[in-house]
mmCIF file of C-alpha atoms and ligand atoms in Angstrom:
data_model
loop_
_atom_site.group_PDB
_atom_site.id
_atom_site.type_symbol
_atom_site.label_atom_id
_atom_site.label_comp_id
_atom_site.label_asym_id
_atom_site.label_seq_id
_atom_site.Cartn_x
_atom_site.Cartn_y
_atom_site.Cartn_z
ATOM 1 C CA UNK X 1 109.961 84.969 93.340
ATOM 2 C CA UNK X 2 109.066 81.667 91.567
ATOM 3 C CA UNK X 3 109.490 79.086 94.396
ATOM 4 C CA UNK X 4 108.888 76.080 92.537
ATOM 5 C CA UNK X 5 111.482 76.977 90.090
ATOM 6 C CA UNK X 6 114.178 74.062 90.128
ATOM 7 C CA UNK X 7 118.011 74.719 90.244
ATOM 8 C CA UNK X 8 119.107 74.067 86.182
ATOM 9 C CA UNK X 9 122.476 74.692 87.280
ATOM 10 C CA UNK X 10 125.299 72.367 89.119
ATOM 11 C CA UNK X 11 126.327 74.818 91.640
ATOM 12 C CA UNK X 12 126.151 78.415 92.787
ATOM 13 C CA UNK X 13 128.827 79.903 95.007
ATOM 14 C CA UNK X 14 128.554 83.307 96.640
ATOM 15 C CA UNK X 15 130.853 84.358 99.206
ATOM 16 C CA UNK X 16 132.007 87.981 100.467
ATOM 17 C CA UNK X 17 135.699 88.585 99.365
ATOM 18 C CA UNK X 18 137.652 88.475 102.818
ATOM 19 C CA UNK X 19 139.880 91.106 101.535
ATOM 20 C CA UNK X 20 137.852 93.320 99.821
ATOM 21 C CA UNK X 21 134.366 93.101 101.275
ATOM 22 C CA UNK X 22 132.561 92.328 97.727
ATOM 23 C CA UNK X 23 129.994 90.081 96.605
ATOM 24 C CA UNK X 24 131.361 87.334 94.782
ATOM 25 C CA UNK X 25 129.345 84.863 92.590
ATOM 26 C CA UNK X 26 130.459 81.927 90.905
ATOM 27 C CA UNK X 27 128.156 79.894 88.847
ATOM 28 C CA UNK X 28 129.026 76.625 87.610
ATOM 29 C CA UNK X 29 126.304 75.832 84.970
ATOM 30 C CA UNK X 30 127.856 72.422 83.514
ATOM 31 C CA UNK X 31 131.013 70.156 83.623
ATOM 32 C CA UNK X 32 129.283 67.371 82.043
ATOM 33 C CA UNK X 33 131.528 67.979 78.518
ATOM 34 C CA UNK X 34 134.412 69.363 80.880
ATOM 35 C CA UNK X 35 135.327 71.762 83.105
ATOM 36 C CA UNK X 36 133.590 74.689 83.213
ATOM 37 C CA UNK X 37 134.678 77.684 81.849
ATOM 38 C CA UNK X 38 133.622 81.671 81.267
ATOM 39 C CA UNK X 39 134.730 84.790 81.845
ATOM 40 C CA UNK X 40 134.956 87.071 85.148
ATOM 41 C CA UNK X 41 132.639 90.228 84.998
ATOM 42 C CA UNK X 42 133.504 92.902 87.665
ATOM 43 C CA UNK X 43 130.915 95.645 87.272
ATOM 44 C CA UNK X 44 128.664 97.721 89.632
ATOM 45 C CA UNK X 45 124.987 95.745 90.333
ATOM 46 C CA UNK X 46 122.259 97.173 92.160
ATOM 47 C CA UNK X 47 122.445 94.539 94.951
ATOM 48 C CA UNK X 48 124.407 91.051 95.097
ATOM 49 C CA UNK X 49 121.283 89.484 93.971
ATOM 50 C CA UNK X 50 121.826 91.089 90.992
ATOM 51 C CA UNK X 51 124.786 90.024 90.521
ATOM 52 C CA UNK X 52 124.928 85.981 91.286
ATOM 53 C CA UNK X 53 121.829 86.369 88.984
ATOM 54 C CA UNK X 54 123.718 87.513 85.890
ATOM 55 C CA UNK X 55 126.310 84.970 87.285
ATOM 56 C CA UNK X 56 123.596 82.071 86.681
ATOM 57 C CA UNK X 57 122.478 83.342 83.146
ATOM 58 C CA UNK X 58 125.706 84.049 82.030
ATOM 59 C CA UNK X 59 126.832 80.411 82.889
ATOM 60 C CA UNK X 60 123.961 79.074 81.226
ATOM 61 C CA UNK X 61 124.903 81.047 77.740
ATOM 62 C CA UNK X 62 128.251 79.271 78.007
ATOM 63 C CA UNK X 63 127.173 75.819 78.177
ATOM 64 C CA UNK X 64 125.577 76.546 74.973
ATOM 65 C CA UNK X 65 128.725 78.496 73.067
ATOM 66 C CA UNK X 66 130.809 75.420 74.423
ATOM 67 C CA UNK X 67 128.587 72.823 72.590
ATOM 68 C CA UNK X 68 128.378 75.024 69.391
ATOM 69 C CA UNK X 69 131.710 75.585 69.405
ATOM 70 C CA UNK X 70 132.754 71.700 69.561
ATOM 71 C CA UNK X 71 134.691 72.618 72.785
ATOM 72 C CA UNK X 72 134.931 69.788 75.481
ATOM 73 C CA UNK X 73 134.132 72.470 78.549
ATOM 74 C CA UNK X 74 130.774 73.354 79.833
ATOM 75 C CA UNK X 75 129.848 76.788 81.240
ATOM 76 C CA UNK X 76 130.252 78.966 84.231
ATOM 77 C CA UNK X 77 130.880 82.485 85.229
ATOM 78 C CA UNK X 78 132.469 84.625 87.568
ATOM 79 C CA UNK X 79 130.487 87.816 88.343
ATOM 80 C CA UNK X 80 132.039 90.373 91.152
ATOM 81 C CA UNK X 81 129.233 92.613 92.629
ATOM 82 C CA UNK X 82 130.558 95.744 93.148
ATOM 83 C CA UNK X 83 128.764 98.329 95.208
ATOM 84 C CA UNK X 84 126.900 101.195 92.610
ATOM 85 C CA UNK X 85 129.711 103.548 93.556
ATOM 86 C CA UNK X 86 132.471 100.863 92.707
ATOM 87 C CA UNK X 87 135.855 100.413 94.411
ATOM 88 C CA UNK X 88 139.183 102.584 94.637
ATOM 89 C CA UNK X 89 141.677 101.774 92.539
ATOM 90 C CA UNK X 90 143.662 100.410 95.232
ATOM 91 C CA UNK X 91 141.509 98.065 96.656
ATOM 92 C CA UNK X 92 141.505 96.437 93.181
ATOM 93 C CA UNK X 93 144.091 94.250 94.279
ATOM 94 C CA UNK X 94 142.744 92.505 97.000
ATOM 95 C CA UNK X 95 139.272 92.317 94.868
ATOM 96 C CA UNK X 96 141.330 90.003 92.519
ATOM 97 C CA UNK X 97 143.117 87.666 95.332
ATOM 98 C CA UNK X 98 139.402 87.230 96.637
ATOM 99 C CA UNK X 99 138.387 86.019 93.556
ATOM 100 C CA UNK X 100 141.265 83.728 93.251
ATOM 101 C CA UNK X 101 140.216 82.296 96.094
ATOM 102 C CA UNK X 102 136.667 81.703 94.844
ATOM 103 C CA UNK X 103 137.634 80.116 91.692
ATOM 104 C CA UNK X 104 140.428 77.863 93.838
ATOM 105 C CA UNK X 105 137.671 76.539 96.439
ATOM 106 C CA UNK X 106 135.673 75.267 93.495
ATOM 107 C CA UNK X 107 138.637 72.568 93.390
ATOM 108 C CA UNK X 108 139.077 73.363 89.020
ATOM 109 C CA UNK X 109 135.652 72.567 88.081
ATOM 110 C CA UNK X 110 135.960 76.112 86.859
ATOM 111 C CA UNK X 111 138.410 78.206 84.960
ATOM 112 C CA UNK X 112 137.917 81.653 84.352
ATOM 113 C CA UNK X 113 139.023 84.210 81.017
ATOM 114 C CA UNK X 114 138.534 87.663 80.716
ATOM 115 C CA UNK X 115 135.207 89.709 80.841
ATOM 116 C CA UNK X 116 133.496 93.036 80.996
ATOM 117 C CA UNK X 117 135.991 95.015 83.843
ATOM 118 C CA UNK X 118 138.850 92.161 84.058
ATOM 119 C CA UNK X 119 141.776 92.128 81.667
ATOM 120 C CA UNK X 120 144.227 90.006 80.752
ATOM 121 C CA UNK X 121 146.772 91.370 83.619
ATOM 122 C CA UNK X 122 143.927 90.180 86.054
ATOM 123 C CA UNK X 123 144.522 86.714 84.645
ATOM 124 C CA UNK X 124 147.800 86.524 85.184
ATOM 125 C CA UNK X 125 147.381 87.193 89.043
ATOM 126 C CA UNK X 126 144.612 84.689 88.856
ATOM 127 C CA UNK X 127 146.494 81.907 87.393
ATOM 128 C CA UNK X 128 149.152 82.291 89.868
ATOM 129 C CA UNK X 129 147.029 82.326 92.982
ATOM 130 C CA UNK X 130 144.155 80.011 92.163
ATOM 131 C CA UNK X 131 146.573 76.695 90.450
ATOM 132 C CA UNK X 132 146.543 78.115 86.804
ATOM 133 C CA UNK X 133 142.549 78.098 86.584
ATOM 134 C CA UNK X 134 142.808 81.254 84.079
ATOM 135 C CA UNK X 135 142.725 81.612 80.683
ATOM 136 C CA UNK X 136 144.369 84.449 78.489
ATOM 137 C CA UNK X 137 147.442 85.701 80.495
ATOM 138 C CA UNK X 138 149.518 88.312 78.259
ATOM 139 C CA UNK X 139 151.403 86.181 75.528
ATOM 140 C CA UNK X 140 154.646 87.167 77.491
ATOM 141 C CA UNK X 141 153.216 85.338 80.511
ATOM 142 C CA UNK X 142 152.313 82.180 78.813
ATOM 143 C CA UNK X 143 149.239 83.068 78.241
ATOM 144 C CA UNK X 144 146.996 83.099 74.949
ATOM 145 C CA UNK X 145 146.445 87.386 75.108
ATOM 146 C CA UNK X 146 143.185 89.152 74.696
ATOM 147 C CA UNK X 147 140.530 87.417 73.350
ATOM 148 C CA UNK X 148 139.393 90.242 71.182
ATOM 149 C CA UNK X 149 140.919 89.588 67.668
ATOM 150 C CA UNK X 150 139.593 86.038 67.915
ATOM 151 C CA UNK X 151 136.009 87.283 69.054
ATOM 152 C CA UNK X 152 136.147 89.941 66.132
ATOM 153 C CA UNK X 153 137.447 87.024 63.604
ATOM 154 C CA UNK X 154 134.370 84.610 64.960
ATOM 155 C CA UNK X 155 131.640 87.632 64.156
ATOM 156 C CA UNK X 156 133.098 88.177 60.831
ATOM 157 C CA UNK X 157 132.889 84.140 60.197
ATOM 158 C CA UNK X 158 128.764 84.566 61.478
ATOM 159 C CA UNK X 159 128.386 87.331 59.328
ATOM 160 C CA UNK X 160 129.618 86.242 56.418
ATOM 161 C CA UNK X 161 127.458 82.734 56.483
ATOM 162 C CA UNK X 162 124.838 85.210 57.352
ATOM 163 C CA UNK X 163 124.314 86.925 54.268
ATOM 164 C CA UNK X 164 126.071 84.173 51.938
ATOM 165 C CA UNK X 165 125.699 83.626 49.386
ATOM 166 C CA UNK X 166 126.359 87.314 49.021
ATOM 167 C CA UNK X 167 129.575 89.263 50.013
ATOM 168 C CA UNK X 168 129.676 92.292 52.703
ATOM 169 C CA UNK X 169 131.141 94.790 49.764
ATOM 170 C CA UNK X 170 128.575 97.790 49.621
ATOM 171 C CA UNK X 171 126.554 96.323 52.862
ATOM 172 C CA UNK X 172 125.607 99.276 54.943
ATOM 173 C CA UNK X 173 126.508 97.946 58.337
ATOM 174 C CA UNK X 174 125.875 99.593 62.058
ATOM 175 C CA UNK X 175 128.261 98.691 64.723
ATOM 176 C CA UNK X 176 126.825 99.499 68.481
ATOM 177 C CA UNK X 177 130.033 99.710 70.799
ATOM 178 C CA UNK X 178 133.670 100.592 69.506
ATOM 179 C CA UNK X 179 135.702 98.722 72.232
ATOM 180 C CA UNK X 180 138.135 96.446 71.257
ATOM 181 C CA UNK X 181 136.121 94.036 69.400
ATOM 182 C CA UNK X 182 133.918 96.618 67.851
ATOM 183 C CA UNK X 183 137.104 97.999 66.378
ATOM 184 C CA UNK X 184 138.636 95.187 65.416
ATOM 185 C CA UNK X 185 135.051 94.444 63.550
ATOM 186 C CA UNK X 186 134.542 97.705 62.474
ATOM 187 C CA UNK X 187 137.828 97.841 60.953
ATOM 188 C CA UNK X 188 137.699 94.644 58.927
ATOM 189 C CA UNK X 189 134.194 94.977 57.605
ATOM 190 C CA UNK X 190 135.816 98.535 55.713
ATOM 191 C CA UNK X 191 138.461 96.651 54.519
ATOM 192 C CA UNK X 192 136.418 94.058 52.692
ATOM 193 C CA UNK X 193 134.343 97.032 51.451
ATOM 194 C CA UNK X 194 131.311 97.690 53.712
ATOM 195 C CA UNK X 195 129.713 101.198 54.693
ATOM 196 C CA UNK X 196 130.205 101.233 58.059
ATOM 197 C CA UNK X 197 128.920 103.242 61.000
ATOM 198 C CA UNK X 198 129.523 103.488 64.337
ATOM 199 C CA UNK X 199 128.573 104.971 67.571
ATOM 200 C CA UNK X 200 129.678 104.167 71.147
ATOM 201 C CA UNK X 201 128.596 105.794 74.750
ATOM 202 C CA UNK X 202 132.323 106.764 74.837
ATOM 203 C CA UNK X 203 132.011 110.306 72.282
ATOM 204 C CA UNK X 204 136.149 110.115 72.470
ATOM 205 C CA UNK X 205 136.423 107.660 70.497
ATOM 206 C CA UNK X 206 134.740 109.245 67.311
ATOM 207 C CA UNK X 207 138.711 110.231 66.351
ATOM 208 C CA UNK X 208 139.596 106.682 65.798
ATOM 209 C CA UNK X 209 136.347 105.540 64.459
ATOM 210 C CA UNK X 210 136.895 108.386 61.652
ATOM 211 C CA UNK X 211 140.446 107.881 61.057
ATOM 212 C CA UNK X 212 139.498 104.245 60.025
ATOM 213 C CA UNK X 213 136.895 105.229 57.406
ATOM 214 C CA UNK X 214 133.815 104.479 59.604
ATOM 215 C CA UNK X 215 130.667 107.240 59.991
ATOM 216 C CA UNK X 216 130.314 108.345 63.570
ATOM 217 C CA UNK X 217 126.746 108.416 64.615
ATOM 218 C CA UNK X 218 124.494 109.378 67.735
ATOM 219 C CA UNK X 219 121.513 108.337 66.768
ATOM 220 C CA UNK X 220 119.684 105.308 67.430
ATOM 221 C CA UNK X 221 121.357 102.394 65.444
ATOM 222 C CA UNK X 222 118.814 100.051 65.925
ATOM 223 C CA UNK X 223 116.313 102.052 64.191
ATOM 224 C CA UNK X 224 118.162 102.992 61.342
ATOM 225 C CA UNK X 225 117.857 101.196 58.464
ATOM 226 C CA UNK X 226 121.002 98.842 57.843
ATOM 227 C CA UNK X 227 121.695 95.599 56.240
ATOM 228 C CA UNK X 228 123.263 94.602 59.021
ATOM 229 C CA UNK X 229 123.150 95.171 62.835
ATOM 230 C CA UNK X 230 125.986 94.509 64.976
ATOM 231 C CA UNK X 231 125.853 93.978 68.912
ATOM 232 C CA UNK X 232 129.345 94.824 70.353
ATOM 233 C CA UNK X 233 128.294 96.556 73.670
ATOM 234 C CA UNK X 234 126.380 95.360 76.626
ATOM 235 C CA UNK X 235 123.796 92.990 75.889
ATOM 236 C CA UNK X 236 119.978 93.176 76.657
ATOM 237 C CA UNK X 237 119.138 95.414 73.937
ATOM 238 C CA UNK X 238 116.374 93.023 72.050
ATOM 239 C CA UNK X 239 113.286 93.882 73.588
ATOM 240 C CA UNK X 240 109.721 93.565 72.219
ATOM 241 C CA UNK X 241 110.072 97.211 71.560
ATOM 242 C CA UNK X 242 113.468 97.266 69.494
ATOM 243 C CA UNK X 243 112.849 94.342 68.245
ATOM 244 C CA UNK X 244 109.607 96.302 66.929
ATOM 245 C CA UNK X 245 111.217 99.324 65.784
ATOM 246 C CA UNK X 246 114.747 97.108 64.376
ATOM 247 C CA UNK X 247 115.669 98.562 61.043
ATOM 248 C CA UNK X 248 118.434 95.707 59.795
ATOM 249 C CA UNK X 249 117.620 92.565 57.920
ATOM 250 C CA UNK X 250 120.077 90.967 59.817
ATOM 251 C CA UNK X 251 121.638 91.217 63.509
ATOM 252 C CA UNK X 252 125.220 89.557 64.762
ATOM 253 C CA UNK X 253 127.322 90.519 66.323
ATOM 254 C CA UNK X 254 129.488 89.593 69.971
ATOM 255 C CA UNK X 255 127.546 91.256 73.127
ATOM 256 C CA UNK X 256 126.524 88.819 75.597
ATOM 257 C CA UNK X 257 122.698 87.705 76.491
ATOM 258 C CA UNK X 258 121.515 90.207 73.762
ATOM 259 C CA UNK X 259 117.795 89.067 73.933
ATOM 260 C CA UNK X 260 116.700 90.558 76.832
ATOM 261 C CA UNK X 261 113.033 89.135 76.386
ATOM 262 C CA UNK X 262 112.409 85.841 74.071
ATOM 263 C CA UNK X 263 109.447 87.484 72.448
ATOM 264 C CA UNK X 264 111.658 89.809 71.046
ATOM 265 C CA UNK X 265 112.918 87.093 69.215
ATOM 266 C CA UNK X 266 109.030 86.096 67.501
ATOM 267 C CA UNK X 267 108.606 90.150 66.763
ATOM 268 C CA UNK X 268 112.046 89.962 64.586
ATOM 269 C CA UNK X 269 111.290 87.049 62.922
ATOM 270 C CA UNK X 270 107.496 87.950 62.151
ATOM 271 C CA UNK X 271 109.295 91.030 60.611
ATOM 272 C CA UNK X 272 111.813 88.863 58.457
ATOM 273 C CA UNK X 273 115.208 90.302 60.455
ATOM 274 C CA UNK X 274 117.475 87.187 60.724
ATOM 275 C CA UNK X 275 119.302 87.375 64.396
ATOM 276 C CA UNK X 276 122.009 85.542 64.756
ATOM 277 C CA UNK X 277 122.027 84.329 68.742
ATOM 278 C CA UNK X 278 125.317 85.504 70.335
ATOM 279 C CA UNK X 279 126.396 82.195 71.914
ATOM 280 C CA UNK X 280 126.993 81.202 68.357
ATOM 281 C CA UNK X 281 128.581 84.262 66.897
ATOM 282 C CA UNK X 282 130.451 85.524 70.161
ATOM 283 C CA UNK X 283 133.048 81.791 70.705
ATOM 284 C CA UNK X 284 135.604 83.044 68.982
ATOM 285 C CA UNK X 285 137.291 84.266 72.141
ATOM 286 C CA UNK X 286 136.882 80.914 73.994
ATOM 287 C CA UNK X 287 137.685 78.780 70.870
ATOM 288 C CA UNK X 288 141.395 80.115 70.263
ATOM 289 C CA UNK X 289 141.901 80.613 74.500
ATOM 290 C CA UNK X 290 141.330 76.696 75.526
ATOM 291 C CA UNK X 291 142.107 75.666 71.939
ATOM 292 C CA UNK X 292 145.977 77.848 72.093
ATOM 293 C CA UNK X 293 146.538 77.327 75.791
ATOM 294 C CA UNK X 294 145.327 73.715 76.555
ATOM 295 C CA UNK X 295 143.790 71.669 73.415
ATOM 296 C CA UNK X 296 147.347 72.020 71.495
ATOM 297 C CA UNK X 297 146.486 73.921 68.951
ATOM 298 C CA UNK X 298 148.952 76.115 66.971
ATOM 299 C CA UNK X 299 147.559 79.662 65.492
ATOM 300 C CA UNK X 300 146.553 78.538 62.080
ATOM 301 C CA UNK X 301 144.279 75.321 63.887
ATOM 302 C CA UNK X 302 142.915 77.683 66.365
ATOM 303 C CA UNK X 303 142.202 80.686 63.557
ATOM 304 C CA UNK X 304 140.415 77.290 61.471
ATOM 305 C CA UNK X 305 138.218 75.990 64.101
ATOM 306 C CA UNK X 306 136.796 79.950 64.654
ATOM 307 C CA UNK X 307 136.622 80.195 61.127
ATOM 308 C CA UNK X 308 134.036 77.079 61.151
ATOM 309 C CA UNK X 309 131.853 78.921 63.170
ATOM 310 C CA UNK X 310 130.297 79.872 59.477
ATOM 311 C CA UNK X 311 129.126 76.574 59.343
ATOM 312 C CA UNK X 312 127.593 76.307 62.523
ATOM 313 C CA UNK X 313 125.826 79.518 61.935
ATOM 314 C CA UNK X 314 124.437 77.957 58.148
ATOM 315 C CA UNK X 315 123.374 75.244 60.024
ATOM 316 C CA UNK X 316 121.496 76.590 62.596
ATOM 317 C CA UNK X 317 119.712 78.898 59.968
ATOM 318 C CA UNK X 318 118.936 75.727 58.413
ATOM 319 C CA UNK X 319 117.556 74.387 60.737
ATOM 320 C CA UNK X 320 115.599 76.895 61.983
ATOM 321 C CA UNK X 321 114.030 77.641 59.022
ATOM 322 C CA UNK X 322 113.427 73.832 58.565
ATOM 323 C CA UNK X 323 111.736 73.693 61.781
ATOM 324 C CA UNK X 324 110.334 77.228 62.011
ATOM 325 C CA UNK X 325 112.339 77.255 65.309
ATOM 326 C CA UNK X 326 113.404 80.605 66.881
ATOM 327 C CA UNK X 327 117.159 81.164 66.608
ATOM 328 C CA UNK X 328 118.220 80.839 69.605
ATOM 329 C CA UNK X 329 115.674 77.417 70.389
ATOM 330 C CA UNK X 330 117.183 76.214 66.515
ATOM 331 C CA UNK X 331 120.994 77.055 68.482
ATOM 332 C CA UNK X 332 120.368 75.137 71.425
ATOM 333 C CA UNK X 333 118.876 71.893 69.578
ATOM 334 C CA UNK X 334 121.663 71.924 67.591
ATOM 335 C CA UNK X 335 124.139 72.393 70.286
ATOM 336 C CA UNK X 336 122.720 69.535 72.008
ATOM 337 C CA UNK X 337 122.862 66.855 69.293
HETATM 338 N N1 LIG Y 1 134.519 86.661 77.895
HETATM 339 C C1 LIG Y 1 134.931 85.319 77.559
HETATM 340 C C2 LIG Y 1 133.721 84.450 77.746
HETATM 341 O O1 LIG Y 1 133.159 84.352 78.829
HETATM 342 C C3 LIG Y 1 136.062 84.990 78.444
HETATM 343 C C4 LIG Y 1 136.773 83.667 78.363
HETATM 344 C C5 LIG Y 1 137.806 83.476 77.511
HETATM 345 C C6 LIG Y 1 136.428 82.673 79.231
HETATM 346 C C7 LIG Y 1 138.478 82.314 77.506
HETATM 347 C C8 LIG Y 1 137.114 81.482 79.242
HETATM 348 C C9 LIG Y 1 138.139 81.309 78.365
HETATM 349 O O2 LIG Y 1 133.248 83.916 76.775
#
């Protein structure tokens, strides 16, 4: 452990759910644009540690995709640490009033959304026990819905200024992860023409991949040669290695934290692959959330602001290649002018 490392943060809160005996980590990154927001990941970690780590990076990332995204909230995250074997279904429950209380003793510095293992339903019950500090209830709650078409809509935006001044029509692309954004993405990107395969841990899915006109694979996307790579899993998957071994000219795509080391990030660009950091190309969720449920904005205002995330992404390529700036450095000078 680095002991001299300072605290970059504004405040981490762990506590151990009364109800449900888990680890519960809230990081609050940054209210100095406004309150912070970021979604609630409830996932098996290794040990707590683990977990209020994630919590702290994840926060950090959304301090950024505010910025970028012209949003007046900084970033936090919620990260429940569940044991490696998980819980029961029916202790779920009381899982989700213990976070409710986490995000209410942070007094609405924080507001959560949505995240890998919470779901709109889980925002609901949030809102209602921790004074409405939850974004994306079910429409027929009040809420703005799933994030995902917006997400899916923001990636198409990125990838589009990402290989303008051409069009996506005949672009082989590779989509890693056919959840619901991945589908949504998948699904558009066929529709405007691509070739476009597909793979996902979950082999069930191959059915509905195939009906839609996408190419099923197993095999190691990254290494296949693509004109376009796109991220929609779990993130981490830039190393030094894949980035070494990275067939696509170009990678964007939604998954969180995808660089999981920054010299990946030298080893794609000393190749000529263009990555496209996922703070920019993943606020599409966030943007039509706050913007629907508490900036005033109607569909088609929400829809434009996500749409604009084409410019941001032209220019942060501009100035990166200005600069010679990595990506994601190029991202967060630009987020902070
Ligand atoms: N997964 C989204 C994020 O962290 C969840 C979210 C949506 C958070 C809306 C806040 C508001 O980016």
């Amino acid at each position: 452990m680095n002991r001299t490392e300072s605290f970059a943060g504004e405040a981490l809160q762990v506590v151990r759910g009364a109800r449900s005996g888990v680890a519960i980590a809230v990081a609050v990154h940054s209210t100095e644009r406004g309150p912070a927001i970021g979604g609630c990941r409830i996932k098996p970690y290794p040990s707590w540690r683990d977990g209020a780590d994630d919590a702290l990076r994840l926060s950090a990332a959304m301090t950024v995709k505010c910025a970028l995204a012209g949003l007046p909230y900084g970033g936090g995250k919620t990260v429940a640490a569940l044991p490696p074997e998980g819980i029961g279904k029916a202790r779920r429950p009381e899982l989700i009033a213990d976070i409710a209380d986490a995000i209410s003793a942070l007094g609405g510095r924080y507001r959560t959304g949505p995240d890998i293992g919470s779901s709109s339903e889980d925002m609901a019950v949030i809102h209602r026990l921790a004074h409405g500090w939850a974004f994306c209830r079910p429409p027929d709650q009040g809420g703005s819905g799933t994030s995902s078409a917006a997400t899916a809509r923001g990636v198409l935006a990125a990838l589009q200024a990402g290989v303008a001044p051409g069009s996506v029509a005949g672009l082989r692309v590779g989509v890693i992860g056919f959840g619901s954004v991945g589908r949504l993405i998948c699904e558009a990107l066929i529709e405007r023409g691509a070739e476009v395969v597909v793979t996902d841990v979950d082999s069930g899915l191959r059915p509905v991949a195939e009906r839609l006109g996408a190419t099923w694979t197993t095999a190691d996307l990254l290494r296949e040669p693509l004109d376009v790579l796109v991220p929609a899993a779990t993130g981490g998957l830039l190393t030094v290695e894949s980035a070494a071994a990275c067939g696509a000219g170009l990678i964007v795509g939604p998954a969180n934290n995808q660089l999981a080391d920054e010299k990946a990030e030298t080893v794609l660009r000393d190749r000529g692959i263009t990555w496209i950091p996922d703070v920019v190309a993943s606020a599409g969720g966030i943007i039509h959330a706050v913007g629907r449920e508490e900036l005033g904005m109607d569909e088609t205002a929400a829809n434009a602001k996500i749409d604009a995330i084409a410019d941001t992404v032209s220019a942060v390529l501009a100035l990166a290649r200005e600069r010679g700036l990595p990506m994601s450095r190029a991202a967060r000078e630009y987020a902070a002018r």
